[in-house]
Amino acid sequence: MIRIMKYNYMKLLSDKQYLNDIIGEEDGKVYKIKFRLRNGYVVPLIIVFDDFFPAHLPLVSIDTDCFHVPKKPHILRSGLICYLDKEGVIWDTNPSILLDLVFERVEDILLANSEIVEFHREFNYYFSTLNNLKTAFSIYNKTNRVEQINVYTGKNSAPICFLADDEQSIKMLERLYELKITNLPNKALFIPLDKTYKGNVPQGDQFWSAEEIQNLILEHTTEEKIEQLKIFAKNKNNYYYLLEIPLITGQRVRIGLWYKKIEGRSTKSVPIIEYDPSQVFEILPIFICREDDNSLIKRGGGLTTNSRILLVGCGSIGSDILFLLARSGIKEFTIVDNDKLSMENSYRHFLGMNMAIKAKAKVDLLKKEIETRYPNTNVEALNTDILVAISNKQVDLEEFSLIIFAIGDPNVERKLNELVLETNTPAIFTWVEAYGIGGHALLVNITEKGCYECLIKEDLSNYAAFAGKSDIPYTMNINGCSGTYTPYGGVDSMQTALIATRLALSLVRGETTENCLVSWKGQAKQFRESGFSTSSRYEESLDVLENGTTNFIRTDCRVCGKRGSR
């Protein structure tokens, strides 16, 4: 149970010299006050506290019983003042000091001069307050030209989604709404304005008229685009428009418009630029929720890239890598694995038990899951052995931007290393160690020297390993040979996937320019209690391990040792 602090709000407010005529119950939470601004002006306010003050900020509103609501940014029509964007702000927990901050921010809003700039900065919010507002999605990636695009509509022709007239966009729409689309008869016009709009922001019951919309287009668009618009003259009952408007803040916002013909003669027209009093339209504003790549990836902190990734191995590490890369904005994948997802590994695998129970190929299950979660991705699934796929020319290593091997089989990886070094494609080898004592990601084929074979010492131990040499295998066994497994947890595989993914993204961004080995180190207590010892490398500092090293490179390596400088 949370202990609730009780404050004497009347005393807290009365102690402030800038507040007068305080009205409210002694032990209440709602108070009417007169707030004297630094310019001497007095504004009547209502302040409301809750049980969790000062963790929760109080609500502050204009007292509409005795004062008009000024048309200012951050003041709602109800009178509520949005005085602080709490994201990332830490405030003092001293109630008196916090109240000073609250009224300082309220005063800033009431005295703000750059009102039009603030309205433009919050354009989407104010537009969302319009009466009769409709909402639709947009998965249309912008161009700088007038273009006819598709609009997916629902009941009564209401727009649901704006999208490009191409196969990829339609496929994404099908995945988003889990439906099969055979035809999109309704069309819309995308109109990107050229000149900065400096006017008022529509809000509440103050929307643009037909003439104002016409002037908006004609005054902020080139003559060439106006002529392009006229080409699309149609005789319809419903006209849809997707506008992109440059604002004085430098932002470019998208809004939609739906022209519904109420009455008028049948004639071809472009009503948004050809106002005709003989034709009556109901013009409905559409708030656009942007689901296109550019806006989603930017908000999600990802990257826009045409990179094509080959992922070999779709177990616990590989599946997490695929998920992380898809979340980062990469959209083109080929995944290779010849194994089925089993219940035994369901706790370590990204797909979990509900998918493991199906006992289907990992690649097929991952393809469906990733393309469902991120409809703009394309995953080619190959349920086969990677060496067979290369031999049969199902996979050409040269066709990819990056190859990631997460198979945990050093004998196969040594062969794959040789094949990679015959190409120009960089590759990452990644694996986790027993009992979660660590994990590794090795980047090769950026520079000539340094490859997977460099890790293999004369005694066939691995340079990168945190596990010391042992005659006893690190594996465990349940139910005979078929039950042999390497003990580590889902957190260990995820941590390994994280360092491999960060290394991959660093490469895609052009931040990494040399071959390197990156490692993370876990606790060794259970490992040692099981009778094993750690290697000398385990004792290296985290700073050295996590920032990457080139110390593994061997000039006498039988694979990369004879290569020249790139």
Tab-separated table of C-alpha atoms in Angstrom, residues 204-531:
chain	number	residue	atom	x	y	z
A	204	GLY	CA	-11.961	23.287	-32.572
A	205	ASP	CA	-14.786	24.656	-34.699
A	206	GLN	CA	-12.448	26.856	-36.740
A	207	PHE	CA	-11.694	24.869	-39.873
A	208	TRP	CA	-10.826	26.274	-43.273
A	209	SER	CA	-13.628	27.022	-45.713
A	210	ALA	CA	-13.630	25.713	-49.293
A	211	GLU	CA	-12.316	29.071	-50.528
A	212	GLU	CA	-9.561	29.105	-47.891
A	213	ILE	CA	-8.424	25.621	-48.869
A	214	GLN	CA	-8.392	26.633	-52.520
A	215	ASN	CA	-6.274	29.685	-51.688
A	216	LEU	CA	-3.961	27.547	-49.531
A	217	ILE	CA	-3.195	25.337	-52.532
A	218	LEU	CA	-2.991	28.080	-55.155
A	219	GLU	CA	-0.813	30.390	-53.050
A	220	HIS	CA	1.621	27.757	-51.778
A	221	THR	CA	2.077	25.542	-54.836
A	222	THR	CA	3.878	26.074	-58.116
A	223	GLU	CA	1.955	26.670	-61.342
A	224	GLU	CA	3.394	23.443	-62.689
A	225	LYS	CA	1.794	21.458	-59.880
A	226	ILE	CA	-1.519	23.244	-60.340
A	227	GLU	CA	-1.518	22.147	-63.967
A	228	GLN	CA	-0.698	18.599	-62.876
A	229	LEU	CA	-3.684	18.676	-60.518
A	230	LYS	CA	-6.031	19.598	-63.347
A	231	ILE	CA	-5.053	16.440	-65.216
A	232	PHE	CA	-6.768	14.428	-62.482
A	233	ALA	CA	-10.185	16.050	-62.907
A	234	LYS	CA	-12.892	13.469	-62.202
A	235	ASN	CA	-16.640	13.268	-61.760
A	236	LYS	CA	-17.055	11.599	-58.372
A	237	ASN	CA	-19.111	11.788	-55.214
A	238	ASN	CA	-16.048	11.437	-52.970
A	239	TYR	CA	-12.711	13.168	-53.434
A	240	TYR	CA	-9.749	12.416	-51.176
A	241	TYR	CA	-6.606	14.491	-50.705
A	242	LEU	CA	-3.390	14.002	-48.774
A	243	LEU	CA	-1.599	17.327	-48.258
A	244	GLU	CA	1.930	17.946	-47.047
A	245	ILE	CA	2.318	21.449	-45.632
A	246	PRO	CA	5.656	23.128	-44.780
A	247	LEU	CA	5.365	25.193	-41.577
A	248	ILE	CA	7.353	28.130	-40.253
A	249	THR	CA	9.041	25.795	-37.745
A	250	GLY	CA	10.635	23.833	-40.601
A	251	GLN	CA	8.331	20.858	-40.033
A	252	ARG	CA	6.309	19.310	-42.824
A	253	VAL	CA	2.943	18.032	-41.612
A	254	ARG	CA	0.437	15.831	-43.388
A	255	ILE	CA	-3.313	16.282	-43.254
A	256	GLY	CA	-6.119	14.655	-45.194
A	257	LEU	CA	-9.260	16.138	-46.725
A	258	TRP	CA	-12.439	14.325	-47.735
A	259	TYR	CA	-14.788	16.158	-50.083
A	260	LYS	CA	-18.248	14.543	-49.942
A	261	LYS	CA	-20.588	15.817	-52.634
A	262	ILE	CA	-23.954	16.811	-51.174
A	263	GLU	CA	-25.533	18.239	-54.324
A	264	GLY	CA	-24.570	19.694	-57.663
A	265	ARG	CA	-24.295	18.967	-61.352
A	266	SER	CA	-22.268	16.063	-62.683
A	267	THR	CA	-19.027	17.405	-64.067
A	268	LYS	CA	-15.341	16.610	-64.028
A	269	SER	CA	-13.490	18.769	-61.535
A	270	VAL	CA	-10.749	19.078	-58.964
A	271	PRO	CA	-12.842	20.693	-56.210
A	272	ILE	CA	-9.859	21.470	-53.979
A	273	ILE	CA	-8.670	24.127	-56.485
A	274	GLU	CA	-11.868	24.778	-58.451
A	275	TYR	CA	-14.386	26.257	-56.029
A	276	ASP	CA	-17.834	26.112	-57.638
A	277	PRO	CA	-20.810	27.430	-55.624
A	278	SER	CA	-23.146	25.268	-57.750
A	279	GLN	CA	-21.559	22.160	-56.216
A	280	VAL	CA	-22.020	21.636	-52.496
A	281	PHE	CA	-19.447	19.565	-50.640
A	282	GLU	CA	-19.109	18.576	-47.020
A	283	ILE	CA	-15.398	18.964	-46.346
A	284	LEU	CA	-14.137	16.712	-43.579
A	285	PRO	CA	-10.643	17.102	-42.097
A	286	ILE	CA	-8.624	13.891	-41.676
A	287	PHE	CA	-5.996	13.485	-38.986
A	288	ILE	CA	-3.157	11.449	-40.470
A	289	CYS	CA	-1.429	8.818	-38.358
A	290	ARG	CA	1.809	8.277	-40.220
A	291	GLU	CA	2.874	4.674	-40.556
A	292	ASP	CA	5.327	5.177	-43.417
A	293	ASP	CA	8.929	4.046	-43.094
A	294	ASN	CA	10.488	7.483	-42.743
A	295	SER	CA	8.364	8.655	-39.815
A	296	LEU	CA	8.249	5.345	-37.931
A	297	ILE	CA	11.955	4.604	-38.218
A	298	LYS	CA	12.905	8.157	-37.229
A	299	ARG	CA	10.679	7.993	-34.139
A	300	GLY	CA	11.979	4.526	-33.281
A	301	GLY	CA	15.614	5.580	-33.453
A	302	GLY	CA	16.349	3.267	-36.354
A	303	LEU	CA	17.984	3.831	-39.709
A	304	THR	CA	16.810	4.038	-43.279
A	305	THR	CA	18.918	1.717	-45.396
A	306	ASN	CA	18.748	-0.541	-48.418
A	307	SER	CA	20.968	-3.107	-46.719
A	308	ARG	CA	20.263	-6.761	-47.395
A	309	ILE	CA	21.190	-9.140	-44.596
A	310	LEU	CA	21.907	-12.872	-44.767
A	311	LEU	CA	21.305	-14.488	-41.378
A	312	VAL	CA	22.537	-18.049	-40.982
A	313	GLY	CA	21.259	-19.801	-37.872
A	314	CYS	CA	17.825	-19.053	-36.435
A	315	GLY	CA	18.187	-20.406	-32.926
A	316	SER	CA	18.136	-18.404	-29.714
A	317	ILE	CA	20.789	-15.878	-30.811
A	318	GLY	CA	19.844	-15.710	-34.488
A	319	SER	CA	16.141	-15.185	-33.820
A	320	ASP	CA	16.895	-12.322	-31.427
A	321	ILE	CA	19.244	-10.744	-33.979
A	322	LEU	CA	16.554	-10.889	-36.659
A	323	PHE	CA	14.049	-9.254	-34.324
A	324	LEU	CA	16.498	-6.502	-33.302
A	325	LEU	CA	17.553	-5.712	-36.871
A	326	ALA	CA	13.932	-5.551	-38.052
A	327	ARG	CA	13.175	-3.152	-35.200
A	328	SER	CA	16.125	-1.037	-36.331
A	329	GLY	CA	14.674	-0.403	-39.780
A	330	ILE	CA	16.370	-3.071	-41.898
A	331	LYS	CA	13.793	-4.623	-44.206
A	332	GLU	CA	15.471	-7.143	-46.508
A	333	PHE	CA	16.519	-10.489	-45.055
A	334	THR	CA	17.412	-13.974	-46.196
A	335	ILE	CA	17.413	-16.461	-43.316
A	336	VAL	CA	18.882	-19.975	-43.476
A	337	ASP	CA	18.378	-22.842	-41.018
A	338	ASN	CA	17.446	-26.492	-41.503
A	339	ASP	CA	16.076	-27.116	-38.016
A	340	LYS	CA	12.587	-27.171	-36.527
A	341	LEU	CA	11.701	-25.163	-33.439
A	342	SER	CA	11.326	-27.555	-30.517
A	343	MET	CA	9.777	-27.171	-27.098
A	344	GLU	CA	13.144	-27.893	-25.474
A	345	ASN	CA	14.516	-24.533	-26.606
A	346	SER	CA	11.311	-22.506	-26.338
A	347	TYR	CA	12.432	-20.539	-23.268
A	348	ARG	CA	15.576	-19.337	-25.031
A	349	HIS	CA	13.982	-18.670	-28.412
A	350	PHE	CA	12.366	-15.424	-29.488
A	351	LEU	CA	9.247	-17.221	-30.778
A	352	GLY	CA	8.415	-18.961	-27.491
A	353	MET	CA	6.318	-21.980	-26.578
A	354	ASN	CA	3.172	-21.173	-28.541
A	355	MET	CA	5.185	-21.391	-31.760
A	356	ALA	CA	7.408	-24.281	-30.641
A	357	ILE	CA	4.358	-26.490	-30.114
A	358	LYS	CA	3.767	-26.373	-33.883
A	359	ALA	CA	7.082	-28.175	-34.507
A	360	LYS	CA	7.631	-26.307	-37.781
A	361	ALA	CA	10.770	-25.022	-39.467
A	362	LYS	CA	12.333	-22.107	-37.601
A	363	VAL	CA	12.780	-20.083	-40.767
A	364	ASP	CA	9.114	-20.372	-41.761
A	365	LEU	CA	7.871	-19.443	-38.297
A	366	LEU	CA	10.255	-16.474	-38.097
A	367	LYS	CA	9.314	-15.224	-41.553
A	368	LYS	CA	5.632	-15.148	-40.632
A	369	GLU	CA	6.258	-13.537	-37.254
A	370	ILE	CA	8.587	-10.789	-38.481
A	371	GLU	CA	6.518	-9.923	-41.554
A	372	THR	CA	3.400	-9.768	-39.361
A	373	ARG	CA	5.007	-7.517	-36.762
A	374	TYR	CA	6.774	-5.344	-39.330
A	375	PRO	CA	4.708	-5.494	-42.543
A	376	ASN	CA	7.273	-3.521	-44.544
A	377	THR	CA	9.924	-6.235	-44.154
A	378	ASN	CA	10.632	-8.976	-46.674
A	379	VAL	CA	12.055	-12.231	-45.344
A	380	GLU	CA	13.221	-14.980	-47.688
A	381	ALA	CA	13.219	-18.256	-45.730
A	382	LEU	CA	15.482	-21.139	-46.752
A	383	ASN	CA	14.934	-24.351	-44.799
A	384	THR	CA	18.267	-25.931	-45.666
A	385	ASP	CA	21.902	-26.291	-44.611
A	386	ILE	CA	23.952	-23.195	-45.467
A	387	LEU	CA	26.772	-25.146	-47.160
A	388	VAL	CA	24.218	-26.992	-49.280
A	389	ALA	CA	22.530	-23.690	-50.148
A	390	ILE	CA	25.837	-22.166	-51.266
A	391	SER	CA	26.790	-25.291	-53.222
A	392	ASN	CA	23.396	-25.360	-54.974
A	393	LYS	CA	23.621	-21.615	-55.672
A	394	GLN	CA	20.500	-20.886	-53.646
A	395	VAL	CA	22.678	-18.373	-51.810
A	396	ASP	CA	25.266	-16.090	-53.388
A	397	LEU	CA	27.327	-14.474	-50.636
A	398	GLU	CA	28.219	-11.557	-52.901
A	399	GLU	CA	24.578	-10.419	-53.089
A	400	PHE	CA	24.386	-9.268	-49.469
A	401	SER	CA	25.455	-6.169	-47.568
A	402	LEU	CA	26.301	-8.229	-44.495
A	403	ILE	CA	26.292	-11.890	-43.437
A	404	ILE	CA	25.675	-12.943	-39.832
A	405	PHE	CA	26.511	-16.476	-38.710
A	406	ALA	CA	24.849	-17.577	-35.457
A	407	ILE	CA	25.212	-21.342	-35.679
A	408	GLY	CA	27.650	-22.069	-32.853
A	409	ASP	CA	29.463	-24.788	-34.806
A	410	PRO	CA	33.165	-23.892	-35.095
A	411	ASN	CA	33.910	-26.602	-37.668
A	412	VAL	CA	31.273	-25.322	-40.089
A	413	GLU	CA	32.177	-21.717	-39.273
A	414	ARG	CA	35.804	-22.293	-40.239
A	415	LYS	CA	34.661	-23.394	-43.691
A	416	LEU	CA	32.217	-20.502	-43.959
A	417	ASN	CA	35.029	-18.133	-43.006
A	418	GLU	CA	37.055	-19.348	-46.009
A	419	LEU	CA	34.079	-18.853	-48.335
A	420	VAL	CA	33.393	-15.347	-47.007
A	421	LEU	CA	36.992	-14.262	-47.551
A	422	GLU	CA	36.618	-15.145	-51.230
A	423	THR	CA	33.962	-12.398	-51.499
A	424	ASN	CA	33.704	-8.676	-50.792
A	425	THR	CA	30.934	-9.137	-48.228
A	426	PRO	CA	31.642	-8.453	-44.533
A	427	ALA	CA	30.488	-11.060	-42.022
A	428	ILE	CA	29.856	-11.387	-38.297
A	429	PHE	CA	30.342	-14.664	-36.426
A	430	THR	CA	28.561	-14.716	-33.063
A	431	TRP	CA	28.188	-17.301	-30.289
A	432	VAL	CA	27.500	-17.649	-26.564
A	433	GLU	CA	29.519	-19.650	-24.041
A	434	ALA	CA	28.315	-22.289	-21.591
A	435	TYR	CA	26.703	-21.203	-18.325
A	436	GLY	CA	26.407	-17.661	-19.644
A	437	ILE	CA	29.987	-16.684	-18.781
A	438	GLY	CA	30.060	-14.553	-21.921
A	439	GLY	CA	29.385	-14.133	-25.598
A	440	HIS	CA	31.240	-12.890	-28.660
A	441	ALA	CA	30.778	-11.186	-32.022
A	442	LEU	CA	33.613	-11.243	-34.572
A	443	LEU	CA	33.520	-8.920	-37.586
A	444	VAL	CA	35.607	-10.012	-40.592
A	445	ASN	CA	36.277	-9.081	-44.221
A	446	ILE	CA	36.365	-5.326	-43.702
A	447	THR	CA	40.148	-5.265	-43.852
A	448	GLU	CA	42.444	-7.982	-45.213
A	449	LYS	CA	43.847	-9.253	-41.910
A	450	GLY	CA	41.819	-10.848	-39.144
A	451	CYS	CA	39.332	-13.676	-39.626
A	452	TYR	CA	37.603	-16.509	-37.774
A	453	GLU	CA	40.540	-18.820	-38.376
A	454	CYS	CA	42.774	-16.400	-36.460
A	455	LEU	CA	40.870	-17.390	-33.324
A	456	ILE	CA	41.757	-21.089	-33.604
A	457	LYS	CA	44.976	-21.838	-31.726
A	458	GLU	CA	47.341	-24.759	-32.357
A	459	ASP	CA	45.736	-26.789	-29.578
A	460	LEU	CA	42.342	-26.116	-31.296
A	461	SER	CA	41.126	-23.916	-28.454
A	462	ASN	CA	39.493	-20.550	-29.242
A	463	TYR	CA	41.386	-17.323	-28.548
A	464	ALA	CA	38.139	-15.522	-27.684
A	465	ALA	CA	36.948	-18.100	-25.151
A	466	PHE	CA	36.352	-17.229	-21.513
A	467	ALA	CA	36.251	-20.948	-20.675
A	468	GLY	CA	39.598	-22.478	-19.867
A	469	LYS	CA	40.806	-25.660	-21.560
A	470	SER	CA	38.953	-28.740	-20.305
A	471	ASP	CA	38.872	-32.442	-21.118
A	472	ILE	CA	35.240	-32.522	-20.000
A	473	PRO	CA	32.655	-31.147	-22.419
A	474	TYR	CA	30.725	-28.058	-21.305
A	475	THR	CA	27.463	-29.587	-22.473
A	476	MET	CA	24.706	-31.220	-20.454
A	477	ASN	CA	22.576	-34.191	-21.414
A	478	ILE	CA	18.954	-35.138	-20.946
A	479	ASN	CA	17.572	-38.408	-22.361
A	480	GLY	CA	20.644	-39.571	-24.268
A	481	CYS	CA	22.402	-38.170	-27.329
A	482	SER	CA	19.341	-36.369	-28.659
A	483	GLY	CA	19.107	-34.423	-25.396
A	484	THR	CA	22.601	-32.896	-25.400
A	485	TYR	CA	22.625	-29.117	-25.014
A	486	THR	CA	24.846	-26.216	-23.960
A	487	PRO	CA	23.614	-24.669	-20.693
A	488	TYR	CA	22.901	-20.936	-20.900
A	489	GLY	CA	19.830	-18.759	-20.454
A	490	GLY	CA	17.668	-16.546	-22.621
A	491	VAL	CA	19.273	-13.433	-21.147
A	492	ASP	CA	22.690	-14.753	-22.224
A	493	SER	CA	21.588	-15.342	-25.812
A	494	MET	CA	19.882	-11.933	-25.883
A	495	GLN	CA	23.019	-10.187	-24.615
A	496	THR	CA	25.054	-11.914	-27.317
A	497	ALA	CA	22.477	-10.910	-29.919
A	498	LEU	CA	22.710	-7.325	-28.679
A	499	ILE	CA	26.477	-7.015	-29.151
A	500	ALA	CA	26.244	-8.671	-32.581
A	501	THR	CA	23.392	-6.365	-33.616
A	502	ARG	CA	25.170	-3.247	-32.381
A	503	LEU	CA	28.236	-4.299	-34.348
A	504	ALA	CA	26.080	-4.888	-37.440
A	505	LEU	CA	24.370	-1.479	-37.165
A	506	SER	CA	27.712	0.225	-36.597
A	507	LEU	CA	28.916	-1.336	-39.842
A	508	VAL	CA	25.780	-0.343	-41.771
A	509	ARG	CA	26.137	3.253	-40.546
A	510	GLY	CA	29.772	3.309	-41.675
A	511	GLU	CA	31.094	3.758	-38.134
A	512	THR	CA	33.179	0.567	-38.041
A	513	THR	CA	36.094	0.414	-40.460
A	514	GLU	CA	38.172	-2.581	-39.333
A	515	ASN	CA	37.851	-6.222	-38.356
A	516	CYS	CA	37.317	-6.574	-34.614
A	517	LEU	CA	36.258	-8.902	-31.808
A	518	VAL	CA	33.633	-7.677	-29.319
A	519	SER	CA	32.729	-9.632	-26.172
A	520	TRP	CA	30.519	-9.384	-23.107
A	521	LYS	CA	31.349	-11.058	-19.794
A	522	GLY	CA	28.960	-12.661	-17.328
A	523	GLN	CA	29.313	-14.236	-13.897
A	524	ALA	CA	31.516	-17.365	-13.624
A	525	LYS	CA	30.361	-18.674	-10.223
A	526	GLN	CA	28.145	-21.500	-11.539
A	527	PHE	CA	30.679	-22.343	-14.247
A	528	ARG	CA	33.473	-22.748	-11.700
A	529	GLU	CA	31.260	-24.621	-9.239
A	530	SER	CA	30.623	-27.130	-12.025
A	531	GLY	CA	34.327	-27.943	-12.038
